[in-house]
mmCIF file of C-alpha atoms in Angstrom:
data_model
loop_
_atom_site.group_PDB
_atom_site.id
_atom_site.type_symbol
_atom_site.label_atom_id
_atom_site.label_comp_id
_atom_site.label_asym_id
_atom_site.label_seq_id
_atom_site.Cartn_x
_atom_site.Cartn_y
_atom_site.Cartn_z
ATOM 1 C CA UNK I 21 2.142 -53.573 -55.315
ATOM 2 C CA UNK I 22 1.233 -51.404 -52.030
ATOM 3 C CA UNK I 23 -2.392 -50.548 -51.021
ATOM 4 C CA UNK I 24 -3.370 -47.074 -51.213
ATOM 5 C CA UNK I 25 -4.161 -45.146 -47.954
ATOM 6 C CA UNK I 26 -7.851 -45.551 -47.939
ATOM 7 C CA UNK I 27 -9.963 -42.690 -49.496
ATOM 8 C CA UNK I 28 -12.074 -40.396 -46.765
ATOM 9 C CA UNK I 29 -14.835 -41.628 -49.249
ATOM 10 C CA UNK I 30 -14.652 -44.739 -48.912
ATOM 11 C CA UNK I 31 -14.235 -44.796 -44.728
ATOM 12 C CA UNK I 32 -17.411 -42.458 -44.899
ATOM 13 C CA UNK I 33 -19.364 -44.986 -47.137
ATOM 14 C CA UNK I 34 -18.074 -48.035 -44.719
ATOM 15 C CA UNK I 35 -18.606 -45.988 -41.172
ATOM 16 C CA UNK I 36 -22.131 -45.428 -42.756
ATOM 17 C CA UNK I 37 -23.167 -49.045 -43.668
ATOM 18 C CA UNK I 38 -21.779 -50.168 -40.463
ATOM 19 C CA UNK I 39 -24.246 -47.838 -38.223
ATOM 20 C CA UNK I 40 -27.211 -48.543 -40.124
ATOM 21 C CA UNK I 41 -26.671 -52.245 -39.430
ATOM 22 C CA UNK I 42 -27.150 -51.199 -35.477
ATOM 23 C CA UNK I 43 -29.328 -48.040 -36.127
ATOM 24 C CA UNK I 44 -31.849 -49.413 -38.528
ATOM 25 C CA UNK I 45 -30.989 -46.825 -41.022
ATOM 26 C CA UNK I 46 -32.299 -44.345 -38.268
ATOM 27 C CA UNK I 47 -30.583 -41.413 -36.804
ATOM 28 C CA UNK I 48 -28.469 -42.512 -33.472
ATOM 29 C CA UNK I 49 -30.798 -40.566 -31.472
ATOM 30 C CA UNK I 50 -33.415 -42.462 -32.547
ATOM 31 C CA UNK I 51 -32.091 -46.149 -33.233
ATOM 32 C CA UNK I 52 -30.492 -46.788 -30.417
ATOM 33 C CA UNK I 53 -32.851 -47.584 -27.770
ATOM 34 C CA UNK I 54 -30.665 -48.095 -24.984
ATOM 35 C CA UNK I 55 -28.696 -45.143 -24.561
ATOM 36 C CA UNK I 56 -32.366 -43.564 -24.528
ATOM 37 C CA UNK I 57 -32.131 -44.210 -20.914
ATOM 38 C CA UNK I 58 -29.777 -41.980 -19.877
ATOM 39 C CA UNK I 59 -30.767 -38.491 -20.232
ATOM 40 C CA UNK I 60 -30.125 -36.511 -22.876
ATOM 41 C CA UNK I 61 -28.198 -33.556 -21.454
ATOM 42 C CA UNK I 62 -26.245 -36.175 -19.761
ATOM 43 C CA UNK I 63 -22.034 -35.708 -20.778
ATOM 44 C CA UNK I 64 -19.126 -38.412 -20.192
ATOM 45 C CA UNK I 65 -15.261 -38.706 -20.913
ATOM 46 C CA UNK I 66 -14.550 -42.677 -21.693
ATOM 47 C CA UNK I 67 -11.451 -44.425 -22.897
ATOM 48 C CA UNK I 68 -10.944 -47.551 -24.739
ATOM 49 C CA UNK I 69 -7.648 -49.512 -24.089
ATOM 50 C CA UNK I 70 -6.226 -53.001 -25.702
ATOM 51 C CA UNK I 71 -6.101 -55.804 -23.399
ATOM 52 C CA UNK I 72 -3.468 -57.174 -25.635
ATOM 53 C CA UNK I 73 -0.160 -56.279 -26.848
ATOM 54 C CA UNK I 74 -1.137 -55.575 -30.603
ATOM 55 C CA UNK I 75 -0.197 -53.354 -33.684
ATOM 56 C CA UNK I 76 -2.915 -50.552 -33.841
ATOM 57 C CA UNK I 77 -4.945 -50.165 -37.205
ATOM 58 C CA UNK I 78 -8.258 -47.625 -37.928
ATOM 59 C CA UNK I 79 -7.395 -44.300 -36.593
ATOM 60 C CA UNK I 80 -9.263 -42.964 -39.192
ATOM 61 C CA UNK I 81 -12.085 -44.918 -39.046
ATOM 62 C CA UNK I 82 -12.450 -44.777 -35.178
ATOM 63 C CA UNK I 83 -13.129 -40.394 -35.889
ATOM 64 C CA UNK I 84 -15.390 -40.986 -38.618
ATOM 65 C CA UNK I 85 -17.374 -42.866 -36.787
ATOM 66 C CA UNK I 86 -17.499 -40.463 -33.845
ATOM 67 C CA UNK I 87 -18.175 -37.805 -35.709
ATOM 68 C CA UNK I 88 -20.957 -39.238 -37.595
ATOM 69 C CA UNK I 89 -23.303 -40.419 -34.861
ATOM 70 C CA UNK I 90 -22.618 -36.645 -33.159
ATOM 71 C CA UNK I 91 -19.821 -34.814 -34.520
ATOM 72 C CA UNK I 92 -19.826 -32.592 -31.237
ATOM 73 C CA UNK I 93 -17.785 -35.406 -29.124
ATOM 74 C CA UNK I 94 -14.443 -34.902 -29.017
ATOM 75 C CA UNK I 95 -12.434 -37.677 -29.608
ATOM 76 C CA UNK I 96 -8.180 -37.980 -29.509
ATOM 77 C CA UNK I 97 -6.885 -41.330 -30.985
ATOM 78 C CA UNK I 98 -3.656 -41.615 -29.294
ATOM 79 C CA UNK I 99 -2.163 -44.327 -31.410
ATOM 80 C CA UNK I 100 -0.864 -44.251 -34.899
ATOM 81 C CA UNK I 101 -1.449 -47.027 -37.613
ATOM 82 C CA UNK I 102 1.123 -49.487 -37.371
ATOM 83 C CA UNK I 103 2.199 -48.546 -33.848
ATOM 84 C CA UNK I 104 3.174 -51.434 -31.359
ATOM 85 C CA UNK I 105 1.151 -50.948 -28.601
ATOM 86 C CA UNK I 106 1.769 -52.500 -24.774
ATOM 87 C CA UNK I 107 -1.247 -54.756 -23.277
ATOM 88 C CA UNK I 108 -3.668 -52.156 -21.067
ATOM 89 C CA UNK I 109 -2.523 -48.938 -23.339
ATOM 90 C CA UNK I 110 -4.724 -46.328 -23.727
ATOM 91 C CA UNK I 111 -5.758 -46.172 -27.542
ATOM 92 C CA UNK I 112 -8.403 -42.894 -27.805
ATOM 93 C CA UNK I 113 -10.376 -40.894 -25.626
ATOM 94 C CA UNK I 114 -13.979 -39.431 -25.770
ATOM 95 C CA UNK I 115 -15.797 -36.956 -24.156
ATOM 96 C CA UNK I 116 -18.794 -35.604 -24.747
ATOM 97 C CA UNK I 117 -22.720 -37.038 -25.211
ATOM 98 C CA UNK I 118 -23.165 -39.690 -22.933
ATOM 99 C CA UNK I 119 -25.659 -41.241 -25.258
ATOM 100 C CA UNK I 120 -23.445 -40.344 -28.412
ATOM 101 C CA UNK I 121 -20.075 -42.242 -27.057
ATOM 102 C CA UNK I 122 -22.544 -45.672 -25.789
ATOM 103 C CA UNK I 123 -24.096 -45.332 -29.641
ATOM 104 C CA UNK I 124 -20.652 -45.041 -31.095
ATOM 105 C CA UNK I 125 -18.389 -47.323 -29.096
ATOM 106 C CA UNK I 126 -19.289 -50.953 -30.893
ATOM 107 C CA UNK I 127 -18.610 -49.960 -34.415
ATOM 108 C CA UNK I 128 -15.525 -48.087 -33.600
ATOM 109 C CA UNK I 129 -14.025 -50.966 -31.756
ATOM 110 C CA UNK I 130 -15.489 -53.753 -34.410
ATOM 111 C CA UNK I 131 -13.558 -51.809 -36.805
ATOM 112 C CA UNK I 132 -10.316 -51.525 -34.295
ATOM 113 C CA UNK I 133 -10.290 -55.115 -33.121
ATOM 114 C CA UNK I 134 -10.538 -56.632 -36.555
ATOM 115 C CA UNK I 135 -7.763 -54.586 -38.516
ATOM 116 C CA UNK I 136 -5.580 -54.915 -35.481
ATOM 117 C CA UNK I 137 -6.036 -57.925 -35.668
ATOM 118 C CA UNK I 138 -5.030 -58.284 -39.122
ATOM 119 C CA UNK I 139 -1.980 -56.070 -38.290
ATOM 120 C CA UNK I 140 -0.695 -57.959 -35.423
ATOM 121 C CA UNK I 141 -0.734 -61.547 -37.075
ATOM 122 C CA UNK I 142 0.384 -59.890 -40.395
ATOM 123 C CA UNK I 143 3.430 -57.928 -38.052
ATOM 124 C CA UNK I 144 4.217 -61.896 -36.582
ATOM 125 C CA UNK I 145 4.337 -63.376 -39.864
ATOM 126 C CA UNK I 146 6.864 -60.130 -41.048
ATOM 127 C CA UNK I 147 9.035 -61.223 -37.803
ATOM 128 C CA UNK I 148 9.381 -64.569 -38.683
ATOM 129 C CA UNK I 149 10.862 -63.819 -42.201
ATOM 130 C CA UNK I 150 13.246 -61.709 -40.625
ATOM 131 C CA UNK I 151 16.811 -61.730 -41.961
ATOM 132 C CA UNK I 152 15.702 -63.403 -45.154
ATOM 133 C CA UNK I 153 14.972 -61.791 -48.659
ATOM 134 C CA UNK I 154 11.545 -63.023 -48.688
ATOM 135 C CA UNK I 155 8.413 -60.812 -48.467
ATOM 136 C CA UNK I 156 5.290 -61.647 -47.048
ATOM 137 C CA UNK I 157 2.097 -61.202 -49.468
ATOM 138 C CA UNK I 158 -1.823 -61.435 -48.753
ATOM 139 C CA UNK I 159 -4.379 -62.725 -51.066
ATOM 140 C CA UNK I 160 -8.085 -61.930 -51.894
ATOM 141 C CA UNK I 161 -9.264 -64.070 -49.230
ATOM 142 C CA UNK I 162 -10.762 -60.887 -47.832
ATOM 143 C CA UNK I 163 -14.354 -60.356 -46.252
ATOM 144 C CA UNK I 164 -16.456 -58.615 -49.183
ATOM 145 C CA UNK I 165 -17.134 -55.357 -48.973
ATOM 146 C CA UNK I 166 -13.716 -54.830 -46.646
ATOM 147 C CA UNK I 167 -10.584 -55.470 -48.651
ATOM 148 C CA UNK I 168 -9.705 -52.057 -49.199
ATOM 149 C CA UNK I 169 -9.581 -51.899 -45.251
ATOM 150 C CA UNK I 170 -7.959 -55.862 -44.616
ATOM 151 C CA UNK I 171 -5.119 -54.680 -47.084
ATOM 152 C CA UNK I 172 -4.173 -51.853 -45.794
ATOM 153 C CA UNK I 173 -4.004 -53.163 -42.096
ATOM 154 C CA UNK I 174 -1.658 -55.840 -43.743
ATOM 155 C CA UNK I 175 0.925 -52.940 -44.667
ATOM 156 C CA UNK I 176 0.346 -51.818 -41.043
ATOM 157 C CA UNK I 177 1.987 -54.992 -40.048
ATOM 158 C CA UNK I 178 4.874 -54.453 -42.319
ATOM 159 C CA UNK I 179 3.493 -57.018 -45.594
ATOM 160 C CA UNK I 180 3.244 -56.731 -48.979
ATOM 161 C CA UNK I 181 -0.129 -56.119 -50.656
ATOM 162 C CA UNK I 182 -0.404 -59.127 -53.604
ATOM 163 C CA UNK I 183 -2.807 -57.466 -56.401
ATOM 164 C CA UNK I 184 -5.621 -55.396 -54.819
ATOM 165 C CA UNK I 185 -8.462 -56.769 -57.436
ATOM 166 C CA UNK I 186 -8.961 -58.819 -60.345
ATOM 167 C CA UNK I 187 -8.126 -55.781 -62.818
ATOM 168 C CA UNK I 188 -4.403 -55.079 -61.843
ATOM 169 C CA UNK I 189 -2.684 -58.196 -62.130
ATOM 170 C CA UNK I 190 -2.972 -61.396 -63.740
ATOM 171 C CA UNK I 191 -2.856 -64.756 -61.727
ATOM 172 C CA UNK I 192 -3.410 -67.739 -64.314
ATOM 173 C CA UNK I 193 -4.960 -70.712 -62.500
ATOM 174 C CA UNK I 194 -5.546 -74.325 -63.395
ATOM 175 C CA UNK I 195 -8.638 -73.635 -64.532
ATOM 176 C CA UNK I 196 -7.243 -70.761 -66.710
ATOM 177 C CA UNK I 197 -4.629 -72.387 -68.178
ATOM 178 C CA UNK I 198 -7.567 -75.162 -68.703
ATOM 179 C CA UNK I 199 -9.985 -73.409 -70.591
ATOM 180 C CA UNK I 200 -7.023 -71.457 -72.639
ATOM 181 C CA UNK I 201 -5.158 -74.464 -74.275
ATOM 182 C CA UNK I 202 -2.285 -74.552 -71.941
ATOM 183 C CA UNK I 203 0.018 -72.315 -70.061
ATOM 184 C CA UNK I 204 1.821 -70.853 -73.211
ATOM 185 C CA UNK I 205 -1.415 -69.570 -75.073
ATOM 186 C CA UNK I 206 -2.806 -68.086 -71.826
ATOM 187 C CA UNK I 207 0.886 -65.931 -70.546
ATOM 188 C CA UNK I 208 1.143 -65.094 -74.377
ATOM 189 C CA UNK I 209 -2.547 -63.910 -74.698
ATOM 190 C CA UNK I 210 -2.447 -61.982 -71.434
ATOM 191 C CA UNK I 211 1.023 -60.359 -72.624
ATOM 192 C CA UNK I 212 -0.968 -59.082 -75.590
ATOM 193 C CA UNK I 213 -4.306 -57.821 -73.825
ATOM 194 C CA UNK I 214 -2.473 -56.083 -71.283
ATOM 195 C CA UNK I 215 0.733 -55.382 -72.045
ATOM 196 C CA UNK I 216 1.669 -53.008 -69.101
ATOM 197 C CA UNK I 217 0.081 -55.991 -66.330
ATOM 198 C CA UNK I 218 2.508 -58.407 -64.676
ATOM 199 C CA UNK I 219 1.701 -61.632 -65.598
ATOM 200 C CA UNK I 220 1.909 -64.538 -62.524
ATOM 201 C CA UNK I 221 1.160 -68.221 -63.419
ATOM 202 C CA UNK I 222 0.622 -70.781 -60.603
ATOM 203 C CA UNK I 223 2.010 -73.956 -61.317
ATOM 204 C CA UNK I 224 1.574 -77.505 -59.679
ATOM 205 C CA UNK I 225 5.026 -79.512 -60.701
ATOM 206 C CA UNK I 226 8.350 -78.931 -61.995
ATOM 207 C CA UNK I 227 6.797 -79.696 -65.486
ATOM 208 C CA UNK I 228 4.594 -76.766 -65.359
ATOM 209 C CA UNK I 229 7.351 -74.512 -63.764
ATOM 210 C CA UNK I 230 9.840 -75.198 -66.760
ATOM 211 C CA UNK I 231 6.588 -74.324 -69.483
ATOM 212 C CA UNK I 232 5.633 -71.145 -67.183
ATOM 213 C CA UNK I 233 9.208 -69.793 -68.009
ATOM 214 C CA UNK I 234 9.613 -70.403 -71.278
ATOM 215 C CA UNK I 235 6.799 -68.562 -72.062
ATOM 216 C CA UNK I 236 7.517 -65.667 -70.557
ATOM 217 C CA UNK I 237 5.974 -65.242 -66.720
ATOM 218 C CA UNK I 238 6.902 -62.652 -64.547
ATOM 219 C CA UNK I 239 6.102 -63.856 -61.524
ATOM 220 C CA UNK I 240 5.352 -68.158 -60.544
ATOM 221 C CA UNK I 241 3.663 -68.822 -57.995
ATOM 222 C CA UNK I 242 4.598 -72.620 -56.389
ATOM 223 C CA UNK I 243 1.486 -74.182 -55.133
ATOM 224 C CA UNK I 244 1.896 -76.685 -52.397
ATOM 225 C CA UNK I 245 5.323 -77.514 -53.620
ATOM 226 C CA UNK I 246 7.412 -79.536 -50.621
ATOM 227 C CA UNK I 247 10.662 -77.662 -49.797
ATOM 228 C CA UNK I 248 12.827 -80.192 -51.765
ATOM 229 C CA UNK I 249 10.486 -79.053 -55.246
ATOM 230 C CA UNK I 250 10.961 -75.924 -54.136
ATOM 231 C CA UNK I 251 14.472 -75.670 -54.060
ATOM 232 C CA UNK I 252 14.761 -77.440 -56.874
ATOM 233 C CA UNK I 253 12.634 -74.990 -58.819
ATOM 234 C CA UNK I 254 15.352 -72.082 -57.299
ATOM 235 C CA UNK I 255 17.921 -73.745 -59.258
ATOM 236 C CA UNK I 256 15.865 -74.012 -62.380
ATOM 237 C CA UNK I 257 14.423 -70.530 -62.350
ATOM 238 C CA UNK I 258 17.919 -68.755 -61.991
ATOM 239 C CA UNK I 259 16.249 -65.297 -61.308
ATOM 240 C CA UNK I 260 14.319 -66.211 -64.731
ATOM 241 C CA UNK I 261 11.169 -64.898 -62.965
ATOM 242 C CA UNK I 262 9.887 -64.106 -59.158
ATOM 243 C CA UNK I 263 9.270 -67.367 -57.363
ATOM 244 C CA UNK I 264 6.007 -67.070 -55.100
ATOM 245 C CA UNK I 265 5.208 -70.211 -52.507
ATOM 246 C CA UNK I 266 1.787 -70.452 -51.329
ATOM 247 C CA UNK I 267 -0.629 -73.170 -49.807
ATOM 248 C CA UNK I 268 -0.897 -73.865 -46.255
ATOM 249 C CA UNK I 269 1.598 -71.016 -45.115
ATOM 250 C CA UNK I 270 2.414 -70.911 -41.169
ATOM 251 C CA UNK I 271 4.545 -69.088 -38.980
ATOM 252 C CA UNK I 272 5.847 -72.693 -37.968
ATOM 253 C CA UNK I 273 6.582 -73.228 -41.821
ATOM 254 C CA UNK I 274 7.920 -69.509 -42.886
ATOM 255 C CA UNK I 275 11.157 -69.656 -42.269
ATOM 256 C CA UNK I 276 11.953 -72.967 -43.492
ATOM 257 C CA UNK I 277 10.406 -71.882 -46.788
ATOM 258 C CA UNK I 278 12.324 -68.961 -47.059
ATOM 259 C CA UNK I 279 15.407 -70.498 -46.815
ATOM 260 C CA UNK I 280 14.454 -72.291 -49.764
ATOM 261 C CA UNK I 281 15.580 -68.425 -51.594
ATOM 262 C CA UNK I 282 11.695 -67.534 -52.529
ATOM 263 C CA UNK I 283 10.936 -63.985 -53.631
ATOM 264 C CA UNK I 284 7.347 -64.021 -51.650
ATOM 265 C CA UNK I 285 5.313 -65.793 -49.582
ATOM 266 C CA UNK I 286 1.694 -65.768 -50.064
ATOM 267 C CA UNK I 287 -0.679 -66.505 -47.256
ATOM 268 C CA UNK I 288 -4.409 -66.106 -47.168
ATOM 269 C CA UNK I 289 -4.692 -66.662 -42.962
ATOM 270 C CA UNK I 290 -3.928 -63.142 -42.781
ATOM 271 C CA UNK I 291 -7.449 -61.764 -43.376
ATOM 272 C CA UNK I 292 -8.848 -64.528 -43.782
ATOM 273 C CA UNK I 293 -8.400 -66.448 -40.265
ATOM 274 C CA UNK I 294 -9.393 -63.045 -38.564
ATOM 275 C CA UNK I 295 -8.128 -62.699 -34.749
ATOM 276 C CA UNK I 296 -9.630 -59.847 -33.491
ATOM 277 C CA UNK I 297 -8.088 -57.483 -30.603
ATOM 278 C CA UNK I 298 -9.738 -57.999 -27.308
ATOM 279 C CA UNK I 299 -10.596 -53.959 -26.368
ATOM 280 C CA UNK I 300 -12.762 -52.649 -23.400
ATOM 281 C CA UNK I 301 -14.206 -48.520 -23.388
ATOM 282 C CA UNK I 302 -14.296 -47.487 -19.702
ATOM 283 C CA UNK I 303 -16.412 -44.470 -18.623
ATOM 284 C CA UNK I 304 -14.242 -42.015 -16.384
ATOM 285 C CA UNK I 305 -16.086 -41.871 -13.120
ATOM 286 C CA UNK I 306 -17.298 -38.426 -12.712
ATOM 287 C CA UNK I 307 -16.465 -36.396 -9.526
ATOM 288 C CA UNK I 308 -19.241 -34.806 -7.444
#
């Protein structure tokens, strides 16, 4: 399943929380102390560029912010989501408040450095598979509050959203299958609750692979499986159900697990061993 585009809502309500962390809940002409020096009337035209090659995530996020500590500064993002960009390319310019673009310029680039960040190493991961049948998946392994953002700067980088929450999908676990009797009473009660839901069961052995198709999974995930179990469990499957591999995933280890003829590889070091994008905002100097 694909992540939505994120909702203007929902950047608003983020873009919001964020300034209030460095404004004190206070107006930006107020809260931020610093740009207080410089005088009020005082106007600038600044530029941020990547020092990086990187794939570009948070257009949208970089004008809300703009326009909601002074939504008189012009800004022009220059860069689409999901665009390669060069090391020392220009991603968006601003002109306007002096005060306004200094208030403005962390939280735009927090947000920019992070998702890019999440869209470059999700964009080497998609290399790496290249060729093969295999798509690349992320997890839930997302900082709270920003998985709505994390996932959608994983599609930047060409992967696969896995199930976006805990309501549209169901992933039975060892402690699931646990606590329901066994992996046949838990993929037949889930079949019944929620009909309509795909229905993934993570299994630890061959054992468990052979009871998660007979009763009926859609999708089995193969947790820390070596590549000979997981070849092996190829053969048994037969296109019976999706095979999913997760559990230490690297891009040293991706293609050798591919090979193996997986549907999807899972891996949670896409938001949640964050990189961020080294970026730099550079005041134009101004000509007397």
């Amino acid at each position: 399943m694909q992540c939505q585009p994120i909702s203007n809502e929902l950047i608003s309500q983020l873009v919001k929380q964020a300034l209030n962390e460095d404004l004190n809940y206070q107006c930006a002409a107020d809260g931020d102390i610093t740009a207080q020096l410089i005088p009020e009337t005082e106007q600038a035209n600044a530029y941020v560029i990547t020092r990086e090659d990187c794939v570009f995530c948070g257009k949208d996020l970089i004008i809300e912010v703009f326009k909601q500590v002074d939504p008189q500064v012009k800004v022009e993002v220059l860069v689409n989501d999901g665009d390669h960009v060069s090391a020392n390319s220009k991603l968006f310019t601003a002109s306007g408040s002096a005060r306004a673009i200094l208030t403005a310029e962390r939280t735009a680039l927090n947000f920019v450095q992070s998702l890019s960040g999440t869209a470059t190493t999700t964009a080497h991961y998609v290399k790496a598979l290249a060729g093969s049948q295999t798509q690349l998946l992320d997890t839930r392994k997302t900082i709270p509050g920003l998985r709505a953002l994390q996932k959608y700067a994983v599609t930047c980088g060409g992967g696969k959203n896995h199930r976006i929450g805990l309501f549209d999908a169901f992933l039975i676990k060892e402690n699931h299958i646990a606590a329901c009797g066994g992996i046949t009473n838990a993929v037949s009660k889930a079949k019944t609750n929620h009909p309509n839901k795909p229905v993934e069961v993570e299994v630890e052995n061959l054992d468990e692979l052979t009871q998660a198709l007979q009763a009926g999974a859609d999708i089995i995930m193969l947790d820390n499986f070596t590549v000979a179990d997981i070849k092996q469990a190829v053969e048994l499957t037969q296109g019976k159900a999706k095979l999913e591999v997760s559990g230490n995933m690297t891009l040293d280890t991706l293609t050798t697990y591919a090979q193996a003829g997986v549907d999807f590889i899972s891996s949670g070091a896409l938001t949640k061993h964050l990189c961020s994008i080294d970026l730099s905002m550079r005041f134009v100097e101004q000509k007397a």
